[in-house]
Amino acid sequence: AVVGNPPYQVEKDSNRKEPIYHLFYDIAFQLSDKVTLITPGRFLFNVGQTPKVWMDKMLADTHFKVVDYFKKSAEVFPTIDIKGGVVITLRDEEQDFGGIGFFSEYEELVSILLKVSSHNDYVKGEFSKIISPRGLYKFSKHLIEKFPYVMEIQGKGTGLQIASNTIGKLSEFFIIDKPKDGEDYIQIMGRINNQRVFRWIKRAYVQHNNSLDFYKVIVSHASGTGAIGEVLSSPMIGVPNLGHTDTFLSIGRFESRIEAENCLKYISSKFARALLGSRKVTQNTPSSSYSNIPLQDFTLSSDIDWSKPIADIDKQLYVKYGLTKEEIEFIERMIKPM
């Protein structure tokens, strides 16, 4: 048998520390039919920097199971904070455990997701596909050709991206009051001293994308700690001609404001945030964190009456997906109201 607590990551000078614990899993499986390891638990939720192909393989492995999971790593290692918790796993070549598939420490959440995923209009990852990647807004080649020094200030890691600190570092391009010089300007939202700010920049200085000229919902890329039930950090309607730094993500590209308002109600619902909690286990909330949330029709043709308050919208969603009294009570108890 192989029993161990392998090193979790490569220690580098940079903030990005590459995970390596999965390599020890692979080597241990080659050495023995029975393997127990204590490692980070992020991969159980299909998140983190560990290769996705490897995470998918582990979650589908019928000889692999979770022995114990600790959401708070301090319960195992008192002096270390490991985002996503710590897991003790077992792989036994001679036993069939059926595969992990979707993992949650809450049985109710597993049963809720099973009902949602078996609904006739559910397509896995469909909602996450309408969410922008991080770093959606980038400087145009026109600006770089005109002001080549910008790339030196941006640095290699940032490149053309309008990043969280770009507004402060290149304030000559981001203007507080819209100039009256006849040029075409757009707004960029960002953060300075942890406060949301809005600045104007010439449209010609920003690369075109499929979100800018539409209504959308803007959410923070990082929010909370990863605990289930947390509120979202001040999501808002994004109007046409409003973009943002890589601190934020855009959801949807809607023709009308009402569709964006309905989408905002949906992601604020307890139902949607419970399913977000099935994938979000750290502060970061990339588009993949939303992949278990089913996409809805946000137009007037929807089977959901979006004109109702969010609490009533939740009730409609509970009925649509056939949730039991116990599953509804779990959501109402665990998910904080917005």
Coordinates of C-alpha atoms in Angstrom, one line a residue:
A1 CA 0.0 0.0 0.0
V2 CA 1.0 3.6 -0.5
V3 CA 0.1 6.1 2.2
G4 CA 1.2 9.7 2.0
N5 CA 0.8 13.4 2.2
P6 CA 2.7 14.6 -0.9
P7 CA 4.0 18.1 -1.5
Y8 CA 1.1 20.2 -2.9
Q9 CA 2.8 22.8 -5.2
V10 CA 6.1 24.0 -6.6
E11 CA 7.4 26.9 -4.5
K12 CA 8.3 29.8 -6.7
D13 CA 9.1 33.5 -6.3
S14 CA 5.9 34.4 -8.2
N15 CA 2.4 34.4 -6.7
R16 CA 1.4 31.6 -9.1
K17 CA 2.4 28.3 -7.5
E18 CA 1.9 25.3 -9.8
P19 CA 0.2 22.3 -8.2
I20 CA 2.1 19.0 -8.3
Y21 CA 0.2 16.7 -5.9
H22 CA -1.7 15.1 -8.8
L23 CA 1.6 13.7 -10.1
F24 CA 2.1 11.9 -6.8
Y25 CA -1.4 10.3 -7.3
D26 CA -0.3 9.0 -10.7
I27 CA 3.0 7.6 -9.5
A28 CA 1.4 6.0 -6.4
F29 CA -1.2 4.3 -8.6
Q30 CA 1.6 2.7 -10.6
L31 CA 3.3 1.5 -7.4
S32 CA 0.3 -0.1 -5.7
D33 CA -3.3 -1.3 -6.0
K34 CA -4.1 0.4 -2.7
V35 CA -3.3 4.1 -2.2
T36 CA -4.4 6.6 0.4
L37 CA -3.3 10.2 0.1
I38 CA -4.0 13.5 2.0
T39 CA -4.1 16.3 -0.5
P40 CA -6.0 19.6 -1.4
G41 CA -9.6 18.9 -2.1
R42 CA -10.2 21.5 -4.9
F43 CA -10.1 18.9 -7.6
L44 CA -13.3 17.3 -6.2
F45 CA -15.2 20.4 -7.4
N46 CA -13.3 20.4 -10.8
V47 CA -11.7 23.8 -10.0
G48 CA -8.2 25.0 -9.4
Q49 CA -5.0 24.9 -11.5
T50 CA -4.7 21.1 -11.5
P51 CA -5.1 19.9 -15.2
K52 CA -8.9 19.5 -16.0
V53 CA -8.3 16.2 -17.8
W54 CA -6.8 14.7 -14.7
M55 CA -9.6 16.0 -12.5
D56 CA -12.2 14.5 -14.8
K57 CA -10.4 11.2 -14.8
M58 CA -10.3 11.1 -11.0
L59 CA -14.0 12.0 -10.6
A60 CA -14.9 9.2 -13.1
D61 CA -12.6 6.5 -11.6
T62 CA -14.8 3.8 -10.2
H63 CA -12.0 2.5 -7.9
F64 CA -11.5 5.9 -6.3
K65 CA -13.5 7.4 -3.4
V66 CA -13.4 10.1 -0.7
V67 CA -12.7 8.8 2.8
D68 CA -13.0 12.1 4.5
Y69 CA -13.2 15.8 3.5
F70 CA -12.4 18.8 5.6
K71 CA -13.7 22.1 4.2
K72 CA -11.6 24.0 6.8
S73 CA -8.1 22.9 6.3
A74 CA -7.2 24.1 9.8
E75 CA -9.0 21.0 11.2
V76 CA -6.2 19.0 9.7
F77 CA -3.3 21.4 9.5
P78 CA -3.9 24.2 12.1
T79 CA -1.3 26.7 10.8
I80 CA -2.1 26.5 7.1
D81 CA -5.0 27.8 5.0
I82 CA -5.6 25.5 2.0
K83 CA -8.3 27.0 -0.3
G84 CA -10.9 24.4 -1.1
G85 CA -10.2 22.2 1.9
V86 CA -8.3 19.0 2.5
V87 CA -9.4 15.5 1.4
I88 CA -8.3 12.0 2.4
T89 CA -8.9 9.6 -0.5
L90 CA -8.6 5.9 -1.2
R91 CA -8.0 4.1 -4.4
D92 CA -8.4 0.3 -4.4
E93 CA -8.0 -1.5 -7.7
E94 CA -9.9 -4.5 -6.3
Q95 CA -13.1 -2.5 -5.4
D96 CA -15.7 -0.7 -7.4
F97 CA -17.0 2.4 -5.5
G98 CA -19.1 3.6 -8.5
G99 CA -17.1 6.8 -9.2
I100 CA -17.4 10.2 -7.4
G101 CA -19.0 12.1 -10.2
F102 CA -20.3 15.2 -8.5
F103 CA -18.9 15.7 -5.0
S104 CA -20.5 17.7 -2.2
E105 CA -20.3 17.4 1.6
Y106 CA -24.1 18.0 1.5
E107 CA -26.3 15.1 0.4
E108 CA -29.2 17.5 -0.3
L109 CA -27.1 19.4 -2.8
V110 CA -26.1 16.2 -4.6
S111 CA -29.8 15.3 -5.0
I112 CA -30.8 18.8 -6.1
L113 CA -28.1 18.8 -8.8
L114 CA -29.3 15.3 -9.9
K115 CA -32.8 16.6 -10.4
V116 CA -31.6 19.8 -12.2
S117 CA -29.2 17.8 -14.5
S118 CA -32.0 15.4 -15.5
H119 CA -34.5 18.1 -16.4
N120 CA -35.4 18.0 -20.1
D121 CA -34.1 21.5 -20.9
Y122 CA -30.8 21.2 -19.0
V123 CA -27.5 21.4 -20.9
K124 CA -24.4 21.2 -18.7
G125 CA -22.3 24.4 -18.8
E126 CA -24.8 26.3 -21.0
F127 CA -25.2 29.1 -18.5
S128 CA -21.4 29.4 -18.0
K129 CA -21.0 29.8 -21.8
I130 CA -22.8 33.2 -21.6
I131 CA -20.2 34.4 -19.1
S132 CA -17.2 36.2 -20.4
P133 CA -13.6 35.0 -19.7
R134 CA -11.5 37.1 -17.4
G135 CA -9.7 39.9 -19.2
L136 CA -12.4 40.6 -21.7
Y137 CA -11.3 44.2 -22.3
K138 CA -8.0 44.8 -23.9
F139 CA -6.1 47.8 -25.3
S140 CA -6.2 48.1 -29.1
K141 CA -3.2 47.9 -31.4
H142 CA -3.9 51.5 -32.4
L143 CA -3.2 52.7 -28.8
I144 CA 0.0 50.6 -28.6
E145 CA 1.3 51.9 -31.9
K146 CA 0.6 55.5 -30.9
F147 CA 1.9 55.1 -27.3
P148 CA 4.4 52.2 -27.2
Y149 CA 5.4 53.0 -23.6
V150 CA 2.1 51.5 -22.5
M151 CA 3.4 48.0 -22.8
E152 CA 6.4 48.8 -20.6
I153 CA 4.1 50.1 -17.9
Q154 CA 1.7 47.1 -18.3
G155 CA 4.4 44.5 -17.9
K156 CA 4.7 41.1 -19.5
G157 CA 2.2 39.4 -17.3
T158 CA -0.6 41.8 -18.1
G159 CA 0.0 42.4 -21.8
L160 CA -2.9 44.2 -23.5
Q161 CA -5.5 43.4 -20.7
I162 CA -7.1 46.3 -18.9
A163 CA -6.3 44.8 -15.5
S164 CA -7.3 45.8 -12.0
N165 CA -4.4 48.3 -11.6
T166 CA -4.4 49.6 -15.2
I167 CA -6.7 52.6 -14.5
G168 CA -4.4 53.8 -11.8
K169 CA -1.2 53.2 -13.7
L170 CA -2.4 54.7 -17.0
S171 CA -4.7 57.4 -15.7
E172 CA -3.9 59.7 -18.7
F173 CA -6.1 57.5 -20.8
F174 CA -8.9 57.0 -18.2
I175 CA -10.7 60.3 -17.7
I176 CA -13.2 61.1 -14.9
D177 CA -15.5 63.4 -16.9
K178 CA -16.4 62.6 -20.4
P179 CA -14.5 65.0 -22.8
K180 CA -16.5 67.1 -25.2
D181 CA -14.0 66.8 -28.0
G182 CA -16.2 65.1 -30.5
E183 CA -14.4 61.7 -30.1
D184 CA -16.3 58.4 -29.4
Y185 CA -15.8 57.4 -25.8
I186 CA -16.8 54.3 -23.7
Q187 CA -16.8 53.8 -19.9
I188 CA -14.6 51.3 -18.0
M189 CA -15.5 50.3 -14.5
G190 CA -12.7 49.3 -12.1
R191 CA -11.5 49.6 -8.6
I192 CA -9.3 52.2 -6.9
N193 CA -8.6 51.8 -3.2
N194 CA -11.3 49.1 -3.1
Q195 CA -14.0 51.5 -4.4
R196 CA -15.7 51.1 -7.7
V197 CA -14.9 53.9 -10.1
F198 CA -16.0 54.7 -13.7
R199 CA -13.6 56.3 -16.2
W200 CA -14.0 57.3 -19.9
I201 CA -11.6 56.1 -22.6
K202 CA -11.6 56.6 -26.3
R203 CA -13.3 53.7 -28.0
A204 CA -10.5 53.5 -30.5
Y205 CA -8.1 52.6 -27.7
V206 CA -10.0 49.4 -26.7
Q207 CA -10.4 46.2 -28.8
H208 CA -14.0 45.5 -29.9
N209 CA -15.7 42.5 -28.2
N210 CA -19.2 41.0 -28.3
S211 CA -20.3 42.3 -24.9
L212 CA -19.6 46.1 -25.0
D213 CA -22.5 47.2 -27.1
F214 CA -25.1 45.1 -25.2
Y215 CA -26.8 45.0 -21.9
K216 CA -25.2 42.5 -19.4
V217 CA -24.9 41.7 -15.8
I218 CA -21.5 42.5 -14.3
V219 CA -20.2 40.4 -11.4
S220 CA -17.0 40.4 -9.4
H221 CA -14.4 37.7 -10.4
A222 CA -13.6 37.2 -6.7
S223 CA -16.3 37.1 -4.0
G224 CA -16.5 35.8 -0.5
T225 CA -14.4 32.9 0.7
G226 CA -16.0 29.9 -1.1
A227 CA -18.4 29.0 1.7
I228 CA -21.8 27.9 0.4
G229 CA -24.6 30.4 0.7
E230 CA -22.5 33.6 0.5
V231 CA -24.0 36.6 -1.2
L232 CA -22.6 37.9 -4.5
S233 CA -20.5 41.0 -4.3
S234 CA -22.8 43.8 -5.6
P235 CA -23.7 42.5 -9.1
M236 CA -25.1 45.2 -11.4
I237 CA -26.6 45.9 -14.8
G238 CA -24.1 46.8 -17.4
V239 CA -25.4 49.2 -20.0
P240 CA -24.2 49.4 -23.6
N241 CA -20.8 51.2 -23.9
L242 CA -19.8 50.1 -20.4
G243 CA -16.9 47.8 -20.0
H244 CA -14.7 46.8 -17.0
T245 CA -11.3 45.7 -15.8
D246 CA -10.4 42.1 -15.2
T247 CA -11.7 42.4 -11.7
F248 CA -15.1 41.7 -13.1
L249 CA -16.9 39.3 -15.5
S250 CA -19.9 40.0 -17.8
I251 CA -22.9 37.7 -18.0
G252 CA -24.9 37.7 -21.2
R253 CA -25.2 40.0 -24.2
F254 CA -28.8 41.1 -24.0
E255 CA -30.7 43.3 -26.5
S256 CA -33.0 44.8 -23.8
R257 CA -32.5 46.0 -20.2
I258 CA -35.4 43.9 -19.0
E259 CA -33.5 40.7 -20.0
A260 CA -30.4 41.8 -18.1
E261 CA -32.6 42.7 -15.1
N262 CA -34.2 39.2 -15.2
C263 CA -30.7 37.6 -15.4
L264 CA -29.7 39.7 -12.4
K265 CA -32.7 38.4 -10.4
Y266 CA -31.8 34.9 -11.4
I267 CA -28.2 34.9 -10.2
S268 CA -29.4 36.6 -7.0
S269 CA -31.9 33.8 -6.3
K270 CA -31.1 31.3 -3.6
F271 CA -31.7 28.5 -6.1
A272 CA -29.0 29.7 -8.5
R273 CA -26.5 30.5 -5.7
A274 CA -27.0 27.1 -4.2
L275 CA -25.8 25.6 -7.5
L276 CA -23.0 28.1 -7.7
G277 CA -21.9 26.8 -4.3
S278 CA -21.6 23.3 -5.8
R279 CA -18.6 24.5 -7.8
K280 CA -17.3 27.5 -5.9
V281 CA -15.0 26.5 -3.1
T282 CA -12.5 29.4 -3.2
Q283 CA -12.7 33.2 -3.4
N284 CA -12.3 33.1 -7.2
T285 CA -15.4 32.7 -9.3
P286 CA -14.5 32.1 -12.9
S287 CA -17.1 31.2 -15.5
S288 CA -16.7 27.5 -14.9
S289 CA -18.0 28.0 -11.3
Y290 CA -21.4 28.6 -12.9
S291 CA -21.5 25.4 -15.0
N292 CA -24.0 23.6 -12.8
I293 CA -26.6 26.5 -13.0
P294 CA -29.2 25.8 -15.7
L295 CA -29.7 28.5 -18.3
Q296 CA -33.1 30.2 -18.3
D297 CA -35.1 32.2 -20.8
F298 CA -35.0 35.8 -19.7
T299 CA -37.5 37.1 -22.2
L300 CA -41.2 37.6 -21.8
S301 CA -41.7 34.1 -23.3
S302 CA -40.1 32.5 -20.3
D303 CA -41.8 29.8 -18.1
I304 CA -40.6 31.9 -15.1
D305 CA -42.5 35.1 -14.2
W306 CA -39.5 37.4 -13.7
S307 CA -41.7 40.3 -12.7
K308 CA -42.1 38.7 -9.3
P309 CA -39.8 39.3 -6.2
I310 CA -36.8 37.0 -6.0
A311 CA -38.4 35.0 -3.2
D312 CA -41.3 34.1 -5.5
I313 CA -38.9 33.4 -8.4
D314 CA -37.2 30.8 -6.1
K315 CA -40.5 29.2 -5.5
Q316 CA -41.1 28.9 -9.2
L317 CA -37.7 27.3 -9.7
Y318 CA -38.3 24.8 -6.9
V319 CA -41.5 23.7 -8.7
K320 CA -39.9 23.6 -12.1
Y321 CA -37.1 21.2 -11.0
G322 CA -39.3 19.2 -8.7
L323 CA -37.5 19.8 -5.4
T324 CA -38.7 18.1 -2.3
K325 CA -39.6 19.9 1.0
E326 CA -36.3 18.7 2.5
E327 CA -34.3 20.1 -0.5
I328 CA -36.1 23.4 -0.4
E329 CA -35.5 23.7 3.4
F330 CA -31.8 23.0 2.8
I331 CA -31.6 25.9 0.3
E332 CA -33.6 28.3 2.4
R333 CA -31.5 27.4 5.5
M334 CA -28.0 27.4 3.8
I335 CA -28.2 30.3 1.3
K336 CA -28.2 33.8 2.6
P337 CA -30.7 36.3 1.1
M338 CA -29.1 39.0 -1.1

